[in-house]
Amino acid sequence: MTAGPFARPRRSRDAWRWLATLVAISLLVALPLAPSVAAAQAWSVSAAPTTVGLGRSTDVLVTVTNTSGNNGGGEGIGCVKLDIPAEYQVTAATIDSVDGGHSWSAQVAGSNPTIVSAHGGSNGDRIVGSPDLESVVIRVTATGLQMGTAPWGADEYNNADCSGDFNRHLALVMQVDVVPNRAPTASPDSFSIRHDRTLTVVADGVLANDGDADGDLLTTNLQSDVTNGTLSLAGDGSFSYVPDAGYVGGDSFTYRASDGLVTSSTVTVSLTVTNAAPVGVVDSYGTLHGIPIIQSAASGVLSNDSDADGDGLTAALVSGPSYGTLTNWGADGHFTYLPDLLYVGSDSFTYQVTDGLLTAGPVTVTLDTFNAAPSADDDAYAVVHDDNLSPSAATGVLANDADPDGDSIATILVTDVSHGTLSLDADGSFSYLPAAGYVGPDEFTYRATDGVAASSIATVSVTVSDAAPTGAADSYVVVHDHDLGVPVSSGVLANDADADGDSVTATLVSDVTNGLLVLNADGSFDYTPSAGWAGTDSFSYRATTATATSAVTTVSIDVTNAIPVGVPDGYSVHVGDTITVGRPGGVLSNDADADGDGLAAVLATDVVHGTLTLAADGGFTYVASPSFVGDDTFVYVPSDPLGGGAPVTVTVTVTGTAPTSLGDTATVVHDRSLSVDASSGLLTNDVDVDGDGLTAILDDGPVHGVATVQPDGSWTYAPAAGFTGTDTFTYHVHDGALSGSTAAVTILVTNIAPIAMDDVASGAHDRPVVTAAPGVLANDVDGDGDTLVTRLASGPAHGSVTVWADGGWRYTADAEWVGVDTFDYEIDDGAATGTGTVTVTITNAAPFGMADTYVVMSGSTLSVAAPGVLANDVDADSDRLSVAAVSGPQHGSATLGPTGWLTYVPASGFSGADTLTYRIWDGLDRSEAVTVLISVVPPAPTPTPTPTPAPTPTPAPTPTPAPTPTPAPTPTRTEAPTATPITELTGGPTAAPSGASVDASATPSSSVAPSLTPAPSVSPSASASLPPTPSTPS
């Protein structure tokens, strides 16, 4: 055999990964029978054509098949040795199947592997064939040492170790083309970045639009650096670029793409450093006249201006205002504008805005000065005829007028009065004198002005009247059963008046009801109350002149009875004794009646702690209780024949010695109860000088809890839920007769605040992170051992979280977000709180693509349904994957769907290996490029068997000669087609391609597909011409 020139292998790092993880196709295996078997044996060795780069390796699948149709029945041994040319180096060989009880093994002997069947018989020294074994597949790894094509062969032996002379030579339908390396191609790139920012381009970066016809992994070689910044270019095409400070314009660098052997031509990467000019927006401000406009930077002229680059902006004044003064101007846009005095209208100034590189403007700022006119309301006044009306400014015509701006206002007279004389001042005060003797209406009109604008006309109405007399109410007093006589000087008209000075008389309107009344016209009157009656009586009248009458006036007469006046009394008695008080020293002895009426004592309230007998003359007897010490009281009413006076209290002091109460203190943890027994209770520090037995009595309970006090001094206290601090309650002691003073019990309710410890967690993107109880509480502590509850304090920035009271929580990141997020939670022990932070890391694992291999017959169509190429690809997060094509086949056309389905049509007449590459996307990351290897096999020629002569009966059977194989046809030289780009679709195919198709397991799916049975073997003397070396696509 001769070998042609060799070239560098074409293989990407994805193809190497595929070769390392390739799973062998499992087929049936068979071994040739021993020569002693009376049956003709025919064997073939075949392998799919493939291509390997110079000095690189590829896996070759070799199939050894029993083609005789008679493979059973006897004992035998078999061995096949591959005849591999020296142009290839075989470094490994593995067997891919064990079947029918036979153990097959592949051995490396020099450069030619052997296939050995070793199966022990009953005595361990024989090899036995089996009818169900037909073929065996081995995988060898071959390295191309020279360029060109050299066919492989095989030798068959009838022994177990391929020793001695082979039985026959088997032609191997196999060719391995060793092809040269082609230089990569690089395309120019362009990027843009805003000034003073960093441009970061991830892999594949500048290599993304570069290619290598051999599918080699490419790296970058920097040729020339940038001139206006700093560049860092990585071998995988990623780079970062930082332009010089303040620089705007173009920059560039050059590089070559290298496949490890050769490089592409030099290409240029253009970098554009941009700056967007600022945008100034017109402004408008308003103010009332005389009031300045003061704007800070936050609301100044730059507050609505913008810069697409986010640059800091400054303002520069271009022209000032015309009707005011602009002061306090600042580059940050703040200013103060004071309009000219009394100016009302529009004013403006202009400015420019700059980002330090570019300037916009001038921009106009409009300043509007407003004034609101005052409002005037109508007024009404009244005056008696011939009198002067003089309201002050406080009650003048401007008192009910207003100016929305708060300006001072003044009056402008519009029309004068008609029936008198008017003097109107600017402050709204005025003087009006009606014409002599005139009675009736008069008016004048005016406007209110703020010095800039005036109100609408307001009317002031003045009513000139004749004054009616006025009556004033009167009241008189008389003692019961006595007459009341009132002279003119103090009569009912004494306090009445007439503004005009007219003569006034009294006219009765309603009479008294509890006596007799005589009312005279001059206002004097006589009144006699009914006998024995006391109370208030009344009558009414009018004051009358010749022309007018006053309103009805009421006169009250109080018929009095002097109420007896009682004075409190006090007496003392020892506990258990009796006190008797006679009339001279009784309770009435210090009481009095202004009318001199006789008095009597009427009991109102009896004593509580003794027995009382009270006489009408004021004498009494009191018997003290033997168990009471203190003040006892009773109440009586001193009374005359017409009624009683105010109740009077008489105090009887029962004397004795009271016990002494002393305060106590205690401490308890919050939300826990305190119980103190009698041995250390409240009475242990209290005393009674008489040695009386003491009991404890609760007075005022605690404010922040509940307390119980037992008579023996034992007590309990339960603080309110969650309360901490100081609480108190009071009690006193009692010795059976007397009580001690009140004493306080002070209780300190304590709490140790809980401590929240930070937590960390992680999870995959688009999946909730859930931590069950105790969750965040697992590492939190409370010094009091309180039960803790949790709640959310502040939520995360990149998702949502639910925190349960028991510490469990559930975090859901934003869709497709990956990174580190935090949220804060709060723990509560019922009295105090603590805060902790939970840090959640959300990750994404990039998908990993596994290489695929398919076989299709030349002239047929390969159709692989979804999931297709994705079937063996993996994603650690179980994300939904989609496919994106990278490069298409060189010897046919392919359509690759996003769900992994594939359709491939080989070029007409082409057979051999073809490849295409794709990447996998999980929505966040993509895989490295994955290679799909498609073996296009030519139709095997159908062998023409030699007819078998009719058997002649003989005592022993004669083996039928093996058919003479037809020599393989001479292949026709076929030029390799130009590589066809792959078609990437967004959905599955709408119809199956025409013609035969092969599914992913290389099983024909059409009855018209030719048989995949390998070509029959030929005798050693047979020869076949080698196909010409395919031309390399340019």
CSV table of C-alpha atoms in Angstrom, one decimal, residues 651-1017:
chain,number,residue,atom,x,y,z
A,651,THR,CA,-67.8,63.0,113.4
A,652,VAL,CA,-67.4,60.5,116.3
A,653,THR,CA,-63.7,59.5,116.7
A,654,VAL,CA,-63.3,56.0,118.1
A,655,THR,CA,-59.7,55.9,119.4
A,656,GLY,CA,-57.1,53.0,119.5
A,657,THR,CA,-53.4,52.1,118.3
A,658,ALA,CA,-53.0,51.2,114.6
A,659,PRO,CA,-50.5,48.7,113.2
A,660,THR,CA,-47.6,49.7,110.9
A,661,SER,CA,-47.1,48.5,107.3
A,662,LEU,CA,-43.7,48.4,105.6
A,663,GLY,CA,-43.0,48.2,101.8
A,664,ASP,CA,-41.5,45.1,100.1
A,665,THR,CA,-39.5,44.4,96.8
A,666,ALA,CA,-39.2,41.4,94.5
A,667,THR,CA,-37.8,40.4,91.0
A,668,VAL,CA,-39.3,38.1,88.3
A,669,VAL,CA,-38.5,37.3,84.7
A,670,HIS,CA,-41.0,38.6,82.1
A,671,ASP,CA,-43.9,36.3,81.2
A,672,ARG,CA,-43.4,34.2,84.3
A,673,SER,CA,-45.4,34.2,87.6
A,674,LEU,CA,-44.0,35.0,91.0
A,675,SER,CA,-45.5,33.3,94.1
A,676,VAL,CA,-44.4,34.2,97.7
A,677,ASP,CA,-45.5,32.2,100.6
A,678,ALA,CA,-46.5,33.5,104.0
A,679,SER,CA,-43.1,32.7,105.6
A,680,SER,CA,-41.5,35.4,103.5
A,681,GLY,CA,-44.7,37.3,102.6
A,682,LEU,CA,-45.9,40.9,103.2
A,683,LEU,CA,-46.5,40.6,106.9
A,684,THR,CA,-43.0,39.5,107.8
A,685,ASN,CA,-41.7,43.1,108.2
A,686,ASP,CA,-45.0,44.7,109.5
A,687,VAL,CA,-45.6,45.4,113.2
A,688,ASP,CA,-48.5,46.0,115.7
A,689,VAL,CA,-47.5,47.5,119.1
A,690,ASP,CA,-50.5,45.9,120.7
A,691,GLY,CA,-49.4,42.5,119.5
A,692,ASP,CA,-52.7,42.0,117.6
A,693,GLY,CA,-52.8,39.4,114.9
A,694,LEU,CA,-52.5,41.1,111.5
A,695,THR,CA,-54.1,40.5,108.1
A,696,ALA,CA,-53.0,41.8,104.7
A,697,ILE,CA,-55.5,43.6,102.4
A,698,LEU,CA,-54.8,44.6,98.8
A,699,ASP,CA,-55.4,48.3,98.1
A,700,ASP,CA,-54.3,49.2,94.5
A,701,GLY,CA,-53.4,46.5,92.1
A,702,PRO,CA,-50.3,46.7,89.7
A,703,VAL,CA,-50.6,48.6,86.4
A,704,HIS,CA,-48.7,46.1,84.3
A,705,GLY,CA,-49.9,42.8,85.7
A,706,VAL,CA,-52.2,41.0,88.1
A,707,ALA,CA,-51.6,40.5,91.9
A,708,THR,CA,-53.4,38.5,94.5
A,709,VAL,CA,-52.8,39.1,98.3
A,710,GLN,CA,-53.9,36.5,100.9
A,711,PRO,CA,-54.8,37.5,104.5
A,712,ASP,CA,-51.7,35.7,105.8
A,713,GLY,CA,-49.4,37.9,103.7
A,714,SER,CA,-48.7,35.4,100.9
A,715,TRP,CA,-49.1,36.8,97.4
A,716,THR,CA,-48.7,36.1,93.7
A,717,TYR,CA,-47.9,38.3,90.8
A,718,ALA,CA,-48.2,37.7,87.0
A,719,PRO,CA,-46.8,40.4,84.7
A,720,ALA,CA,-48.7,41.4,81.6
A,721,ALA,CA,-47.5,39.5,78.4
A,722,GLY,CA,-44.3,41.0,77.0
A,723,PHE,CA,-44.0,43.6,79.8
A,724,THR,CA,-40.6,44.4,81.3
A,725,GLY,CA,-39.8,47.1,83.8
A,726,THR,CA,-40.9,48.2,87.3
A,727,ASP,CA,-44.5,47.5,88.5
A,728,THR,CA,-46.1,48.2,92.0
A,729,PHE,CA,-49.2,47.4,94.0
A,730,THR,CA,-50.2,48.7,97.5
A,731,TYR,CA,-51.7,47.0,100.6
A,732,HIS,CA,-52.3,47.7,104.3
A,733,VAL,CA,-52.5,45.6,107.4
A,734,HIS,CA,-55.5,45.4,109.8
A,735,ASP,CA,-55.4,44.3,113.5
A,736,GLY,CA,-59.2,43.6,113.7
A,737,ALA,CA,-60.0,47.2,114.7
A,738,LEU,CA,-57.4,49.5,113.0
A,739,SER,CA,-55.7,49.5,109.7
A,740,GLY,CA,-52.0,50.4,109.1
A,741,SER,CA,-50.8,53.0,106.6
A,742,THR,CA,-50.6,51.9,102.9
A,743,ALA,CA,-47.3,50.2,101.9
A,744,ALA,CA,-46.0,49.6,98.4
A,745,VAL,CA,-44.6,46.4,96.9
A,746,THR,CA,-42.1,47.1,94.1
A,747,ILE,CA,-41.6,44.3,91.5
A,748,LEU,CA,-38.8,44.4,88.9
A,749,VAL,CA,-39.8,42.5,85.7
A,750,THR,CA,-36.6,41.6,83.8
A,751,ASN,CA,-35.8,40.4,80.3
A,752,ILE,CA,-32.7,39.4,78.3
A,753,ALA,CA,-33.0,40.5,74.7
A,754,PRO,CA,-32.7,37.6,72.1
A,755,ILE,CA,-29.6,37.5,69.8
A,756,ALA,CA,-30.2,36.9,66.0
A,757,MET,CA,-27.3,35.2,64.2
A,758,ASP,CA,-26.8,35.7,60.4
A,759,ASP,CA,-27.6,32.7,58.1
A,760,VAL,CA,-26.6,31.7,54.6
A,761,ALA,CA,-28.3,29.5,52.0
A,762,SER,CA,-28.0,28.7,48.3
A,763,GLY,CA,-30.1,27.4,45.5
A,764,ALA,CA,-30.5,27.1,41.8
A,765,HIS,CA,-32.0,29.9,39.7
A,766,ASP,CA,-35.8,29.9,39.0
A,767,ARG,CA,-36.4,27.5,41.9
A,768,PRO,CA,-37.5,28.5,45.4
A,769,VAL,CA,-35.1,28.1,48.3
A,770,VAL,CA,-37.1,26.7,51.3
A,771,THR,CA,-35.9,26.2,54.8
A,772,ALA,CA,-38.2,24.5,57.2
A,773,ALA,CA,-38.5,25.3,60.9
A,774,PRO,CA,-36.6,26.1,63.0
A,775,GLY,CA,-34.9,27.8,60.0
A,776,VAL,CA,-33.3,31.1,60.9
A,777,LEU,CA,-34.0,30.4,64.6
A,778,ALA,CA,-31.7,27.3,64.6
A,779,ASN,CA,-28.7,29.4,65.6
A,780,ASP,CA,-30.5,32.3,67.5
A,781,VAL,CA,-30.5,32.4,71.3
A,782,ASP,CA,-32.5,33.9,74.1
A,783,GLY,CA,-30.9,34.2,77.5
A,784,ASP,CA,-34.3,33.7,79.3
A,785,GLY,CA,-35.1,30.6,77.2
A,786,ASP,CA,-38.1,32.5,75.8
A,787,THR,CA,-40.0,31.1,72.8
A,788,LEU,CA,-39.0,33.2,69.8
A,789,VAL,CA,-41.1,34.1,66.8
A,790,THR,CA,-39.8,35.5,63.5
A,791,ARG,CA,-41.0,38.1,61.0
A,792,LEU,CA,-39.6,39.8,57.9
A,793,ALA,CA,-37.7,43.0,58.6
A,794,SER,CA,-36.7,44.0,55.1
A,795,GLY,CA,-37.1,42.2,51.8
A,796,PRO,CA,-34.5,41.1,49.3
A,797,ALA,CA,-33.5,43.2,46.3
A,798,HIS,CA,-33.7,40.5,43.6
A,799,GLY,CA,-36.7,38.4,44.6
A,800,SER,CA,-39.4,37.8,47.2
A,801,VAL,CA,-39.4,36.1,50.5
A,802,THR,CA,-41.9,34.7,53.0
A,803,VAL,CA,-40.8,34.3,56.6
A,804,TRP,CA,-42.9,32.3,59.0
A,805,ALA,CA,-43.3,32.8,62.7
A,806,ASP,CA,-41.5,29.4,63.4
A,807,GLY,CA,-38.3,30.5,61.6
A,808,GLY,CA,-39.0,28.7,58.4
A,809,TRP,CA,-38.8,30.7,55.2
A,810,ARG,CA,-39.2,30.5,51.4
A,811,TYR,CA,-37.2,32.7,49.0
A,812,THR,CA,-38.0,33.0,45.3
A,813,ALA,CA,-35.5,34.9,43.1
A,814,ASP,CA,-36.5,37.0,40.2
A,815,ALA,CA,-36.9,35.1,37.0
A,816,GLU,CA,-33.5,34.1,35.5
A,817,TRP,CA,-31.6,36.1,38.1
A,818,VAL,CA,-28.3,34.7,39.5
A,819,GLY,CA,-26.2,36.2,42.2
A,820,VAL,CA,-26.1,37.0,45.9
A,821,ASP,CA,-29.2,38.5,47.6
A,822,THR,CA,-30.0,39.3,51.2
A,823,PHE,CA,-33.0,39.9,53.4
A,824,ASP,CA,-33.3,40.8,57.1
A,825,TYR,CA,-35.6,39.2,59.7
A,826,GLU,CA,-36.5,40.1,63.2
A,827,ILE,CA,-36.8,37.8,66.2
A,828,ASP,CA,-39.2,38.6,69.1
A,829,ASP,CA,-39.3,37.0,72.6
A,830,GLY,CA,-42.5,38.9,73.5
A,831,ALA,CA,-40.6,41.7,75.1
A,832,ALA,CA,-37.5,42.5,73.0
A,833,THR,CA,-36.4,42.0,69.5
A,834,GLY,CA,-33.2,41.2,67.5
A,835,THR,CA,-32.4,41.5,63.8
A,836,GLY,CA,-30.4,39.0,61.6
A,837,THR,CA,-29.5,38.8,57.9
A,838,VAL,CA,-29.9,35.9,55.6
A,839,THR,CA,-27.6,35.7,52.6
A,840,VAL,CA,-28.9,33.6,49.7
A,841,THR,CA,-26.7,32.7,46.7
A,842,ILE,CA,-28.5,31.8,43.5
A,843,THR,CA,-26.4,29.8,41.0
A,844,ASN,CA,-26.7,28.5,37.5
A,845,ALA,CA,-24.8,25.6,36.1
A,846,ALA,CA,-24.0,25.9,32.4
A,847,PRO,CA,-25.3,23.1,30.2
A,848,PHE,CA,-22.9,20.4,29.0
A,849,GLY,CA,-23.2,19.0,25.5
A,850,MET,CA,-22.2,15.4,24.5
A,851,ALA,CA,-21.1,14.6,21.0
A,852,ASP,CA,-23.5,12.7,18.8
A,853,THR,CA,-22.9,10.2,16.0
A,854,TYR,CA,-25.3,9.1,13.3
A,855,VAL,CA,-25.0,6.9,10.2
A,856,VAL,CA,-26.9,7.5,6.9
A,857,MET,CA,-26.7,5.8,3.5
A,858,SER,CA,-25.4,7.9,0.7
A,859,GLY,CA,-28.3,9.2,-1.3
A,860,SER,CA,-30.6,9.0,1.8
A,861,THR,CA,-31.9,11.6,4.3
A,862,LEU,CA,-31.1,11.4,8.0
A,863,SER,CA,-34.1,12.6,10.1
A,864,VAL,CA,-33.6,12.7,13.9
A,865,ALA,CA,-36.7,13.6,15.9
A,866,ALA,CA,-36.6,15.7,19.0
A,867,PRO,CA,-35.0,15.6,21.5
A,868,GLY,CA,-32.4,14.6,18.8
A,869,VAL,CA,-29.0,16.0,19.5
A,870,LEU,CA,-30.2,17.1,23.0
A,871,ALA,CA,-31.0,13.5,24.1
A,872,ASN,CA,-27.6,13.0,25.6
A,873,ASP,CA,-26.9,16.6,26.7
A,874,VAL,CA,-27.2,17.5,30.3
A,875,ASP,CA,-27.9,20.5,32.5
A,876,ALA,CA,-27.2,20.2,36.2
A,877,ASP,CA,-30.1,22.5,37.1
A,878,SER,CA,-32.5,20.5,34.8
A,879,ASP,CA,-33.1,23.8,32.9
A,880,ARG,CA,-35.1,23.6,29.7
A,881,LEU,CA,-32.5,23.5,26.9
A,882,SER,CA,-32.5,24.9,23.3
A,883,VAL,CA,-30.1,24.4,20.4
A,884,ALA,CA,-28.3,27.1,18.4
A,885,ALA,CA,-26.3,26.1,15.4
A,886,VAL,CA,-22.6,27.1,15.2
A,887,SER,CA,-21.3,25.6,12.0
A,888,GLY,CA,-22.9,23.5,9.2
A,889,PRO,CA,-21.7,20.3,7.4
A,890,GLN,CA,-19.2,20.5,4.5
A,891,HIS,CA,-20.6,17.6,2.5
A,892,GLY,CA,-24.3,18.2,2.6
A,893,SER,CA,-27.1,20.3,4.0
A,894,ALA,CA,-28.6,20.2,7.5
A,895,THR,CA,-31.5,21.7,9.4
A,896,LEU,CA,-31.3,21.9,13.1
A,897,GLY,CA,-34.3,22.8,15.2
A,898,PRO,CA,-34.2,24.5,18.6
A,899,THR,CA,-35.7,21.4,20.3
A,900,GLY,CA,-32.8,19.2,19.0
A,901,TRP,CA,-34.4,17.7,15.9
A,902,LEU,CA,-32.0,17.3,12.9
A,903,THR,CA,-32.4,16.7,9.2
A,904,TYR,CA,-29.3,16.0,7.2
A,905,VAL,CA,-29.0,15.4,3.4
A,906,PRO,CA,-25.6,14.3,2.2
A,907,ALA,CA,-24.2,15.8,-1.0
A,908,SER,CA,-25.0,13.8,-4.1
A,909,GLY,CA,-22.5,10.9,-4.4
A,910,PHE,CA,-20.7,11.7,-1.2
A,911,SER,CA,-19.7,9.1,1.3
A,912,GLY,CA,-17.5,9.5,4.3
A,913,ALA,CA,-17.6,11.6,7.5
A,914,ASP,CA,-19.3,14.9,7.8
A,915,THR,CA,-19.7,17.1,10.9
A,916,LEU,CA,-21.7,20.1,12.2
A,917,THR,CA,-21.5,21.9,15.5
A,918,TYR,CA,-24.0,23.5,17.8
A,919,ARG,CA,-24.2,25.1,21.2
A,920,ILE,CA,-26.8,24.6,24.0
A,921,TRP,CA,-28.6,27.5,25.8
A,922,ASP,CA,-30.3,27.1,29.1
A,923,GLY,CA,-31.7,30.6,29.2
A,924,LEU,CA,-28.6,32.0,31.1
A,925,ASP,CA,-25.5,30.3,29.9
A,926,ARG,CA,-24.4,28.4,26.8
A,927,SER,CA,-22.3,25.3,26.4
A,928,GLU,CA,-19.1,24.9,24.5
A,929,ALA,CA,-19.5,23.9,20.8
A,930,VAL,CA,-20.7,20.3,20.4
A,931,THR,CA,-19.8,18.2,17.4
A,932,VAL,CA,-22.3,16.0,15.5
A,933,LEU,CA,-20.5,13.3,13.5
A,934,ILE,CA,-22.4,11.8,10.6
A,935,SER,CA,-21.0,8.8,8.7
A,936,VAL,CA,-22.3,8.7,5.2
A,937,VAL,CA,-21.8,5.1,3.9
A,938,PRO,CA,-22.0,4.0,0.3
A,939,PRO,CA,-24.4,1.3,-0.8
A,940,ALA,CA,-22.7,-2.1,-0.5
A,941,PRO,CA,-22.5,-4.0,-3.8
A,942,THR,CA,-24.7,-7.1,-3.8
A,943,PRO,CA,-22.4,-10.2,-4.2
A,944,THR,CA,-23.2,-12.7,-7.0
A,945,PRO,CA,-22.9,-16.2,-5.5
A,946,THR,CA,-21.8,-19.2,-7.7
A,947,PRO,CA,-24.6,-21.7,-8.0
A,948,THR,CA,-24.0,-24.7,-5.9
A,949,PRO,CA,-23.9,-28.0,-7.8
A,950,ALA,CA,-26.6,-30.6,-7.0
A,951,PRO,CA,-25.4,-32.9,-4.3
A,952,THR,CA,-24.4,-36.4,-5.3
A,953,PRO,CA,-25.3,-39.0,-2.8
A,954,THR,CA,-22.2,-40.3,-1.1
A,955,PRO,CA,-21.6,-42.1,2.1
A,956,ALA,CA,-20.2,-38.9,3.7
A,957,PRO,CA,-21.3,-35.4,3.0
A,958,THR,CA,-19.1,-33.3,0.9
A,959,PRO,CA,-18.7,-29.6,2.0
A,960,THR,CA,-20.1,-27.1,-0.5
A,961,PRO,CA,-17.5,-24.9,-2.0
A,962,ALA,CA,-17.6,-21.2,-0.8
A,963,PRO,CA,-19.1,-18.9,-3.4
A,964,THR,CA,-16.7,-16.9,-5.4
A,965,PRO,CA,-17.0,-13.3,-4.4
A,966,THR,CA,-17.4,-10.6,-6.9
A,967,PRO,CA,-14.6,-8.1,-6.8
A,968,ALA,CA,-15.6,-4.8,-5.4
A,969,PRO,CA,-16.3,-2.3,-8.1
A,970,THR,CA,-13.8,0.4,-8.7
A,971,PRO,CA,-15.0,3.6,-6.9
A,972,THR,CA,-15.6,6.6,-9.1
A,973,ARG,CA,-13.7,9.7,-8.1
A,974,THR,CA,-16.0,12.2,-6.6
A,975,GLU,CA,-15.1,15.8,-5.8
A,976,ALA,CA,-15.9,16.8,-2.3
A,977,PRO,CA,-18.8,19.4,-2.3
A,978,THR,CA,-18.4,22.8,-0.9
A,979,ALA,CA,-19.5,23.1,2.7
A,980,THR,CA,-23.2,24.0,3.0
A,981,PRO,CA,-24.3,26.3,5.8
A,982,ILE,CA,-26.6,24.7,8.4
A,983,THR,CA,-30.2,25.9,8.5
A,984,GLU,CA,-31.5,26.8,12.0
A,985,LEU,CA,-35.2,26.7,12.5
A,986,THR,CA,-37.5,27.8,15.3
A,987,GLY,CA,-39.7,24.7,15.3
A,988,GLY,CA,-39.8,21.1,14.2
A,989,PRO,CA,-40.1,20.0,10.5
A,990,THR,CA,-43.6,20.2,9.1
A,991,ALA,CA,-43.2,17.0,7.0
A,992,ALA,CA,-40.7,14.2,6.8
A,993,PRO,CA,-38.0,14.7,4.0
A,994,SER,CA,-38.6,12.8,0.9
A,995,GLY,CA,-36.7,9.5,0.3
A,996,ALA,CA,-35.2,7.2,2.8
A,997,SER,CA,-34.4,8.5,6.3
A,998,VAL,CA,-32.4,7.0,9.2
A,999,ASP,CA,-33.2,7.6,12.9
A,1000,ALA,CA,-30.7,8.3,15.6
A,1001,SER,CA,-29.9,4.6,16.1
A,1002,ALA,CA,-29.0,4.3,12.4
A,1003,THR,CA,-32.0,2.0,11.8
A,1004,PRO,CA,-33.5,2.7,8.3
A,1005,SER,CA,-37.0,4.2,8.5
A,1006,SER,CA,-37.9,3.6,4.9
A,1007,SER,CA,-38.4,0.4,3.0
A,1008,VAL,CA,-36.6,1.9,0.0
A,1009,ALA,CA,-33.4,2.4,2.0
A,1010,PRO,CA,-30.6,0.0,0.7
A,1011,SER,CA,-29.5,-2.7,3.1
A,1012,LEU,CA,-26.7,-1.8,5.5
A,1013,THR,CA,-25.2,-5.3,5.3
A,1014,PRO,CA,-21.4,-4.9,4.7
A,1015,ALA,CA,-19.9,-5.9,1.4
A,1016,PRO,CA,-18.7,-9.5,1.3
A,1017,SER,CA,-15.1,-10.4,1.8
